[in-house]
Coordinates of C-alpha atoms in Angstrom, one line a residue:
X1 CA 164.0 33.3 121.5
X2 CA 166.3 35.8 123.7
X3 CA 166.0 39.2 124.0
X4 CA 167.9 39.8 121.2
X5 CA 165.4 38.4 118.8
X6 CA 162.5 39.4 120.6
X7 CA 163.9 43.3 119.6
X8 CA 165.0 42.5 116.0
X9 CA 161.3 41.7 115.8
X10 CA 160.3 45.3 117.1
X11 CA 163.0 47.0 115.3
X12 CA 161.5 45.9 111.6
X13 CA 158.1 46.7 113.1
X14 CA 159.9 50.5 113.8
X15 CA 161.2 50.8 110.2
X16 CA 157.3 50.3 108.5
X17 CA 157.5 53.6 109.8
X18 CA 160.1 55.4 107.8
X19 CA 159.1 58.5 106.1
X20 CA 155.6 59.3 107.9
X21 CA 157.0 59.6 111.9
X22 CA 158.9 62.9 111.3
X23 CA 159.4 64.8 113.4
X24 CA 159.0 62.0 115.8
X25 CA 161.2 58.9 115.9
X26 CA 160.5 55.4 114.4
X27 CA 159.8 53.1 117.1
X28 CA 158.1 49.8 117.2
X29 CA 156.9 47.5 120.2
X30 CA 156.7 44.2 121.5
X31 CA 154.5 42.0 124.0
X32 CA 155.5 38.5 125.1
X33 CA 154.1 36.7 127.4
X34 CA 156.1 34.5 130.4
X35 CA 155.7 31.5 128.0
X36 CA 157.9 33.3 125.0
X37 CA 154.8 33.4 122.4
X38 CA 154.4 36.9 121.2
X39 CA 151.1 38.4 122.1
X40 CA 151.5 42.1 120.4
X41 CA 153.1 44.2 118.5
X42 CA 153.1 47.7 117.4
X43 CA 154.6 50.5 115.9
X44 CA 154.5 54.3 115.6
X45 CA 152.3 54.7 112.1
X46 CA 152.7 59.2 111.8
X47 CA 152.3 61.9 114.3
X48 CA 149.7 62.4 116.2
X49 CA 148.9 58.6 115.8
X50 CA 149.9 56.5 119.1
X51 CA 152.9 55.1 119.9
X52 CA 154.4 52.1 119.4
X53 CA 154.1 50.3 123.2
X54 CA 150.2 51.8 123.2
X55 CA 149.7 50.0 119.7
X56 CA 151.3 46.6 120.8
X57 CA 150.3 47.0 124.3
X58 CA 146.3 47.4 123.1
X59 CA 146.8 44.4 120.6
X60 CA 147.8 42.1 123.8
X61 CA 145.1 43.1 126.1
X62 CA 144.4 41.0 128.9
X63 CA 147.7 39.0 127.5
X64 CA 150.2 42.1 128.5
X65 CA 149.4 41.2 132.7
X66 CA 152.9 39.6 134.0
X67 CA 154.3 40.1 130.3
X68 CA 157.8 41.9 128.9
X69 CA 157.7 44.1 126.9
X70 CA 160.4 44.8 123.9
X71 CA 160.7 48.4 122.8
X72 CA 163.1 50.1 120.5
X73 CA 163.2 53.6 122.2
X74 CA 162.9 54.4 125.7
X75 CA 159.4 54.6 126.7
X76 CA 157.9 58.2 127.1
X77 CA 157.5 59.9 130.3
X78 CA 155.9 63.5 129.4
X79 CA 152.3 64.5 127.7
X80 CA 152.9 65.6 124.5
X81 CA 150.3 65.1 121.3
X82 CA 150.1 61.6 123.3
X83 CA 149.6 60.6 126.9
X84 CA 152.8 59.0 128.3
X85 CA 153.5 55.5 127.6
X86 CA 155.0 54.8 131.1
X87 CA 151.3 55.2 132.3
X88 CA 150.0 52.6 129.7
X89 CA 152.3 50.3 130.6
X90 CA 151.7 50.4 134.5
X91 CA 148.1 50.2 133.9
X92 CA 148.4 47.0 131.3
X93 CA 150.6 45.0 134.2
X94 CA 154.0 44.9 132.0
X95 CA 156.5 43.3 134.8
X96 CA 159.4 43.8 132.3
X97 CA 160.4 46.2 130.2
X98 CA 163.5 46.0 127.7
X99 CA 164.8 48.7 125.6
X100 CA 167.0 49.4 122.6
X101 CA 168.2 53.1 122.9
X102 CA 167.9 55.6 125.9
X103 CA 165.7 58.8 124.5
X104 CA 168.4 61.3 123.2
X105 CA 166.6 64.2 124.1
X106 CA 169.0 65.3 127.0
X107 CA 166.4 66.7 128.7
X108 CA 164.3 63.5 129.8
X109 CA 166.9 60.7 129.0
X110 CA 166.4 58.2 131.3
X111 CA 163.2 59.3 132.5
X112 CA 161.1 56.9 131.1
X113 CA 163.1 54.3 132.6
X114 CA 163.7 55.5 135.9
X115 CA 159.9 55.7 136.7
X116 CA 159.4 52.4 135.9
X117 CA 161.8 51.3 137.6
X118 CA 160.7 53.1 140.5
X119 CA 157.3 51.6 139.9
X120 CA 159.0 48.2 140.6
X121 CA 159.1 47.5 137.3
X122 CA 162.2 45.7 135.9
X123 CA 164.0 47.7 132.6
X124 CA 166.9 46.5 130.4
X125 CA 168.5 49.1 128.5
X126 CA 170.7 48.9 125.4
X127 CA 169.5 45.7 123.8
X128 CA 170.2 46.0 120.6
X129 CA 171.1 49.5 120.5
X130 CA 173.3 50.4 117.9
X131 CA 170.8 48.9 115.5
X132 CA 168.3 51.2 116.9
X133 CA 170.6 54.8 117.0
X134 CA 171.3 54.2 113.3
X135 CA 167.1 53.3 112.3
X136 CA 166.8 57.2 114.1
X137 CA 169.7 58.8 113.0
X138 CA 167.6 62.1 112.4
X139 CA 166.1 62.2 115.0
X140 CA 168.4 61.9 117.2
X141 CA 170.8 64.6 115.6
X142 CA 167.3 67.0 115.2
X143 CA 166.4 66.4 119.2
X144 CA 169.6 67.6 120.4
X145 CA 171.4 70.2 117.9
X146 CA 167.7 71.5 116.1
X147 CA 169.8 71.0 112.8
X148 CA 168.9 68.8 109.8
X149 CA 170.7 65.4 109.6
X150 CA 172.6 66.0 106.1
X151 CA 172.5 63.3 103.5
X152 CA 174.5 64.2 100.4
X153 CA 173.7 61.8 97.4
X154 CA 175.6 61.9 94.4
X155 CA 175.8 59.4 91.1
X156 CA 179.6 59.0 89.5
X157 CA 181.9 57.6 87.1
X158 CA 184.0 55.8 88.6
X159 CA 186.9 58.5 87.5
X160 CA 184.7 60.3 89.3
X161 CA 182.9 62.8 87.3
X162 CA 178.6 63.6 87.5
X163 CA 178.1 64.9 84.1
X164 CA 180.2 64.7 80.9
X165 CA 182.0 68.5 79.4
X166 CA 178.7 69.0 78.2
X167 CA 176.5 68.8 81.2
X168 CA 174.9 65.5 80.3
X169 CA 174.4 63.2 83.4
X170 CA 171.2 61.1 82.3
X171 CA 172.0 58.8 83.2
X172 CA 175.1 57.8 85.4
X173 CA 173.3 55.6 87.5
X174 CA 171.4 52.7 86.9
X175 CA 167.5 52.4 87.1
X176 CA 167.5 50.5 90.5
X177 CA 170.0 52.9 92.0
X178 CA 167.7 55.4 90.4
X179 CA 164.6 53.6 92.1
X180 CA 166.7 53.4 96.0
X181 CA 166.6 57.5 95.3
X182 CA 163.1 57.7 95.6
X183 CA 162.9 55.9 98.3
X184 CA 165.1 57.9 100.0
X185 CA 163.4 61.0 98.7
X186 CA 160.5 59.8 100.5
X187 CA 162.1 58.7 103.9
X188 CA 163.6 62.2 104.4
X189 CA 162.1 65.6 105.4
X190 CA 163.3 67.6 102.3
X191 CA 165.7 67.6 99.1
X192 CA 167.9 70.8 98.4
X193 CA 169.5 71.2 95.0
X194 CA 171.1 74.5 93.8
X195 CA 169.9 76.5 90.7
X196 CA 172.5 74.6 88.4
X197 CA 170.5 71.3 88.6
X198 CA 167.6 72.9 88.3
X199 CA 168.7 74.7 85.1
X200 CA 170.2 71.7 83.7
X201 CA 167.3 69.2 84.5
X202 CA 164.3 70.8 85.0
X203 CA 163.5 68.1 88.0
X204 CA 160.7 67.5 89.8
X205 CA 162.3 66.3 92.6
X206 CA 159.5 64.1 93.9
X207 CA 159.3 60.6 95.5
X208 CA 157.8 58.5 93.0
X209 CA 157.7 54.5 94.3
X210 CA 156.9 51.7 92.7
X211 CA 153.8 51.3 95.2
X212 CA 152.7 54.7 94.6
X213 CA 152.7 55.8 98.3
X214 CA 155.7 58.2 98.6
X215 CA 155.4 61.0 100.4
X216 CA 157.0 63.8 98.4
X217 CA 160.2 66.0 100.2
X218 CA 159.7 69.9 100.8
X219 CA 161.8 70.8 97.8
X220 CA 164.7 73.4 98.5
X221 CA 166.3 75.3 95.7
X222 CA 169.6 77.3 96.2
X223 CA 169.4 80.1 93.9
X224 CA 171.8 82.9 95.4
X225 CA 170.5 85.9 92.5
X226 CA 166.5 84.5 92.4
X227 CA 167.5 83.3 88.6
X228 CA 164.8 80.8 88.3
X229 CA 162.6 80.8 85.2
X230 CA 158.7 81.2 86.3
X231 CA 158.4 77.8 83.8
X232 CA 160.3 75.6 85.5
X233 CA 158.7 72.4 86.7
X234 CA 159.5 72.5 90.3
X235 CA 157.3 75.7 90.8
X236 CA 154.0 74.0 89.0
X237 CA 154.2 70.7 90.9
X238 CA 150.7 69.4 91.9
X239 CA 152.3 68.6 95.6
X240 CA 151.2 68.3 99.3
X241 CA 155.2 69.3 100.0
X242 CA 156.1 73.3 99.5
X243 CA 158.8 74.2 97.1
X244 CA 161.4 76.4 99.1
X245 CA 163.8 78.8 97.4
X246 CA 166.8 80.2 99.0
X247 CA 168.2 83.6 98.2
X248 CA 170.8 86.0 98.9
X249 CA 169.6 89.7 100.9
X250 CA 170.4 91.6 97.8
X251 CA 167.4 90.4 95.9
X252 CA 165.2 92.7 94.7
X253 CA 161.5 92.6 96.6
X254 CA 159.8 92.4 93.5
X255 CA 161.7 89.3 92.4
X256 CA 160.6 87.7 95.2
X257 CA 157.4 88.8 95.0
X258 CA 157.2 87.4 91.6
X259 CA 158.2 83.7 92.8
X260 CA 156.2 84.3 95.6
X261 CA 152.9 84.6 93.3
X262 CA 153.5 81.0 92.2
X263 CA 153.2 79.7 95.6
X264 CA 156.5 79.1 96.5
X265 CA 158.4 80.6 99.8
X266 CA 161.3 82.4 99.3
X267 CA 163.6 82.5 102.1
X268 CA 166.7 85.2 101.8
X269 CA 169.7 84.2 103.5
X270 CA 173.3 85.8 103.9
X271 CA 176.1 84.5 100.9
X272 CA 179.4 84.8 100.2
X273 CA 181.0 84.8 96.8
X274 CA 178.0 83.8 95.1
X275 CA 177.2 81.1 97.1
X276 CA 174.3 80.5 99.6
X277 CA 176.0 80.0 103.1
X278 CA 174.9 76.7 104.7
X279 CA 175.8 76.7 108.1
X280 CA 173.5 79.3 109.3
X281 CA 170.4 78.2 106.4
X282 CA 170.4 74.9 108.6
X283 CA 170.0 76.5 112.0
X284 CA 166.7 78.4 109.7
X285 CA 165.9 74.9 108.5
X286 CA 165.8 73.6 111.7
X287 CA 163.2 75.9 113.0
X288 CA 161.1 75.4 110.1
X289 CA 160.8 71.6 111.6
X290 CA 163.1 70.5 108.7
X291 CA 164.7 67.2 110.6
X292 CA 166.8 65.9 107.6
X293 CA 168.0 66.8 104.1
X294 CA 169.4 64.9 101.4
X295 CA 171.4 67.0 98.9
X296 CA 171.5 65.5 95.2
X297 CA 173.9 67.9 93.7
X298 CA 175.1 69.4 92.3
X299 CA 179.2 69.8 92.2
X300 CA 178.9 73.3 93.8
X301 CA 176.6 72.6 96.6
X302 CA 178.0 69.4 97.3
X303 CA 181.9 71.1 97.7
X304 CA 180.2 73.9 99.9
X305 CA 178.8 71.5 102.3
X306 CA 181.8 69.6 102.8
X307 CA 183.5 73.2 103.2
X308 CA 181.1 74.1 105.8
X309 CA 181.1 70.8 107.7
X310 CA 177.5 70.6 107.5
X311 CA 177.7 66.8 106.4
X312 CA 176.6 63.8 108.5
X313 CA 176.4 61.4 105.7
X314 CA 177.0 60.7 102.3
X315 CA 175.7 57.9 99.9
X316 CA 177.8 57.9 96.8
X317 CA 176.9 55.6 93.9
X318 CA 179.6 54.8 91.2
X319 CA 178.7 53.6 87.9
X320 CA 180.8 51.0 85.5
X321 CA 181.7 54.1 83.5
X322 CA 184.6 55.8 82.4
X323 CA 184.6 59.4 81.1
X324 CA 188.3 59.8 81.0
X325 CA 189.7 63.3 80.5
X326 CA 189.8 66.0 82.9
X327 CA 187.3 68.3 81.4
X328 CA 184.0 66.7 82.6
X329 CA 182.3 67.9 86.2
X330 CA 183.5 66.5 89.3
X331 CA 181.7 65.2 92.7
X332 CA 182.8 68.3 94.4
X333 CA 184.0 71.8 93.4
X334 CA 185.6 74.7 94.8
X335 CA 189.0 74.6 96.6
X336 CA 190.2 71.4 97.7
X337 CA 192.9 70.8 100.7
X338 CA 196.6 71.2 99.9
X339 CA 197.4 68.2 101.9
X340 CA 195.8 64.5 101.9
X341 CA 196.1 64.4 105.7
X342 CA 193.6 67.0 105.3
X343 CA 191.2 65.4 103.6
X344 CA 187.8 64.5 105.1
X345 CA 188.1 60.9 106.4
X346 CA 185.0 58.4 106.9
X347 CA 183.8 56.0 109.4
X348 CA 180.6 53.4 109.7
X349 CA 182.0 52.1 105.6
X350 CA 179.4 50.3 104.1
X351 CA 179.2 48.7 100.1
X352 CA 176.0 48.0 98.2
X353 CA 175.0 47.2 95.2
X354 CA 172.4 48.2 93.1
X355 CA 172.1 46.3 89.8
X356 CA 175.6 46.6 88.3
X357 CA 176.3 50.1 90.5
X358 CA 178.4 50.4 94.0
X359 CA 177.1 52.7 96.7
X360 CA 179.1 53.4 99.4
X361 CA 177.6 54.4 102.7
X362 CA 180.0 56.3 105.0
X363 CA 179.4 59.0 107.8
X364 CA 181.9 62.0 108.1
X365 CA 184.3 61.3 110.9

């Protein structure tokens, strides 16, 4: 096996991580011995747990003297919650070390690997590596720009419309595009839906796998006048994740102090014509250690964020439906461009399919 599959080994052990690491990357680990047999592996299980090249490097023991050793992101150099794993692998006799993706963190990129190599230890870099950027995609927004990674989600017709002229949208999707959802629900830091959806739904907006494990999203609510009934779900949930609601400066105090009783934080934030503005409620996200969003609708929210180039990503599903007319709701509203050349353009496409639905994943160019 080359080096190639030696990484493609550590990068699946990365991704048993999704959804506890935040806000730390996924990263798994690697030991191989001169012969080529695989003596340990390793990955990084939650914060505060050790890291992925301590993990594989402890598994290995005596094994990791003279051995390489495969690692998705660039081995730390700095104490943080952990010692640094540069140390760990000096001491454990690693005469190799091969990684996936530099640390994007510009202020000790290519630490890790210089000291190493000044320890006369051997490094590879970029193995693999787009592979790896994408598994972190978060994180490695989060570490440089202290903004969310955005993920809007949204389930269609494929004349495009979320909801029929009555507001009915249970369901567009099928149940194993419904099922992916949850799954993403639990991979990310939080969901943000606007008051619309929650009027129209009553969700819960929790992660609910088949396995039983998922970790539930903090749960953000865009509600620009504090409208929200005191009997709606997503204020009662039995949760370890907070419910968030966002509102507007002209709120009265004791409106939010009567959301506040429930156990919910209010956060007030500046708007424009109604609407919560985004831009600036990520930059508050961000310092609440918020590392990613995924925004599930509905049409006004999703418009705004494409307004507001807040986007990183989008996942849009598309059900064998037709609606026909023009009357039901759309992906996106609000004011459009006059001109196609305007319109946003996509890179990275990617088609799946869940049961008899399409989702295309695409980035925002």
């Amino acid at each position: 096996m080359d080096d190639v599959g030696y990484m493609t080994i550590a990068l699946e052990l990365a991704a048993l991580g999704r959804g506890h690491t935040s806000p730390n990357p996924m990263v798994g680990a690697v030991v191989v011995d001169p012969n080529g047999r695989v003596v340990g592996k390793g990955f990084h299980e939650a914060v505060g747990k050790p890291h992925a090249e301590v993990m594989a490097l402890q598994e290995a023991g005596a094994m990791a003297n003279g051995a390489t050793l495969y690692v998705t992101l660039e081995p730390c150099n700095h104490y943080g919650r952990t010692p640094p794993c540069t140390e760990a692998i000096l001491t454990a006799g690693i005469t190799r070390v091969v990684v996936a993706a530099s640390d994007p963190n510009p202020d000790v990129a290519g630490g890790g690997s210089a000291y190493l190599e000044n320890n006369g230890i051997g490094v590879t870099v970029g193995v693999c590596a787009p592979e790896a950027r994408k598994l972190n995609e978060a994180f490695n927004k989060y570490i440089v720009t202290k903004t969310p990674f955005v993920v809007v989600k949204c389930a269609a017709t494929l004349d495009g419309r979320i909801a029929t002229r009555s507001g009915d949208s249970k369901w567009v999707s099928g149940e194993a595009s419904r099922r992916f959802v949850h799954t993403l629900r639990h991979e990310l830091d939080a969901i943000m839906v606007g008051i619309g959806t929650v009027v129209a739904d009553d969700p819960s907006l929790t992660a609910r796998m088949d396995a039983g494990d998922g970790k539930d999203p903090v749960r953000i609510i865009l509600d620009t006048h504090l409208s929200i009934s005191a009997e709606a779900t997503l204020l009662h949930l039995d949760s370890t994740a907070e419910t968030v609601v966002v509102c507007g400066f002209s709120v009265s105090d004791d409106k939010i102090a009567r959301i506040r009783k429930e156990g919910v934080r209010v956060v007030t934030m500046e708007s424009e014509k109604g609407l919560i503005l985004l831009r600036p409620l990520m930059a508050r996200l961000g310092k609440m250690g918020i590392t990613s969003i995924l925004i599930e609708g509905g049409s006004r929210i999703i418009g705004s964020a494409f307004r507001e180039q807040i986007v990183d990503k989008l996942l849009f599903f598309f059900a064998p439906r037709i609606l026909g007319g023009n009357d039901g709701t759309p992906i996106c509203n609000g004011p459009g461009p006059e001109l196609m050349k305007d319109a946003i353009r996509l890179r990275d496409l990617r088609v799946h399919r869940f049961g008899n639905d399409l989702m295309i994943e695409g980035y925002v160019d």
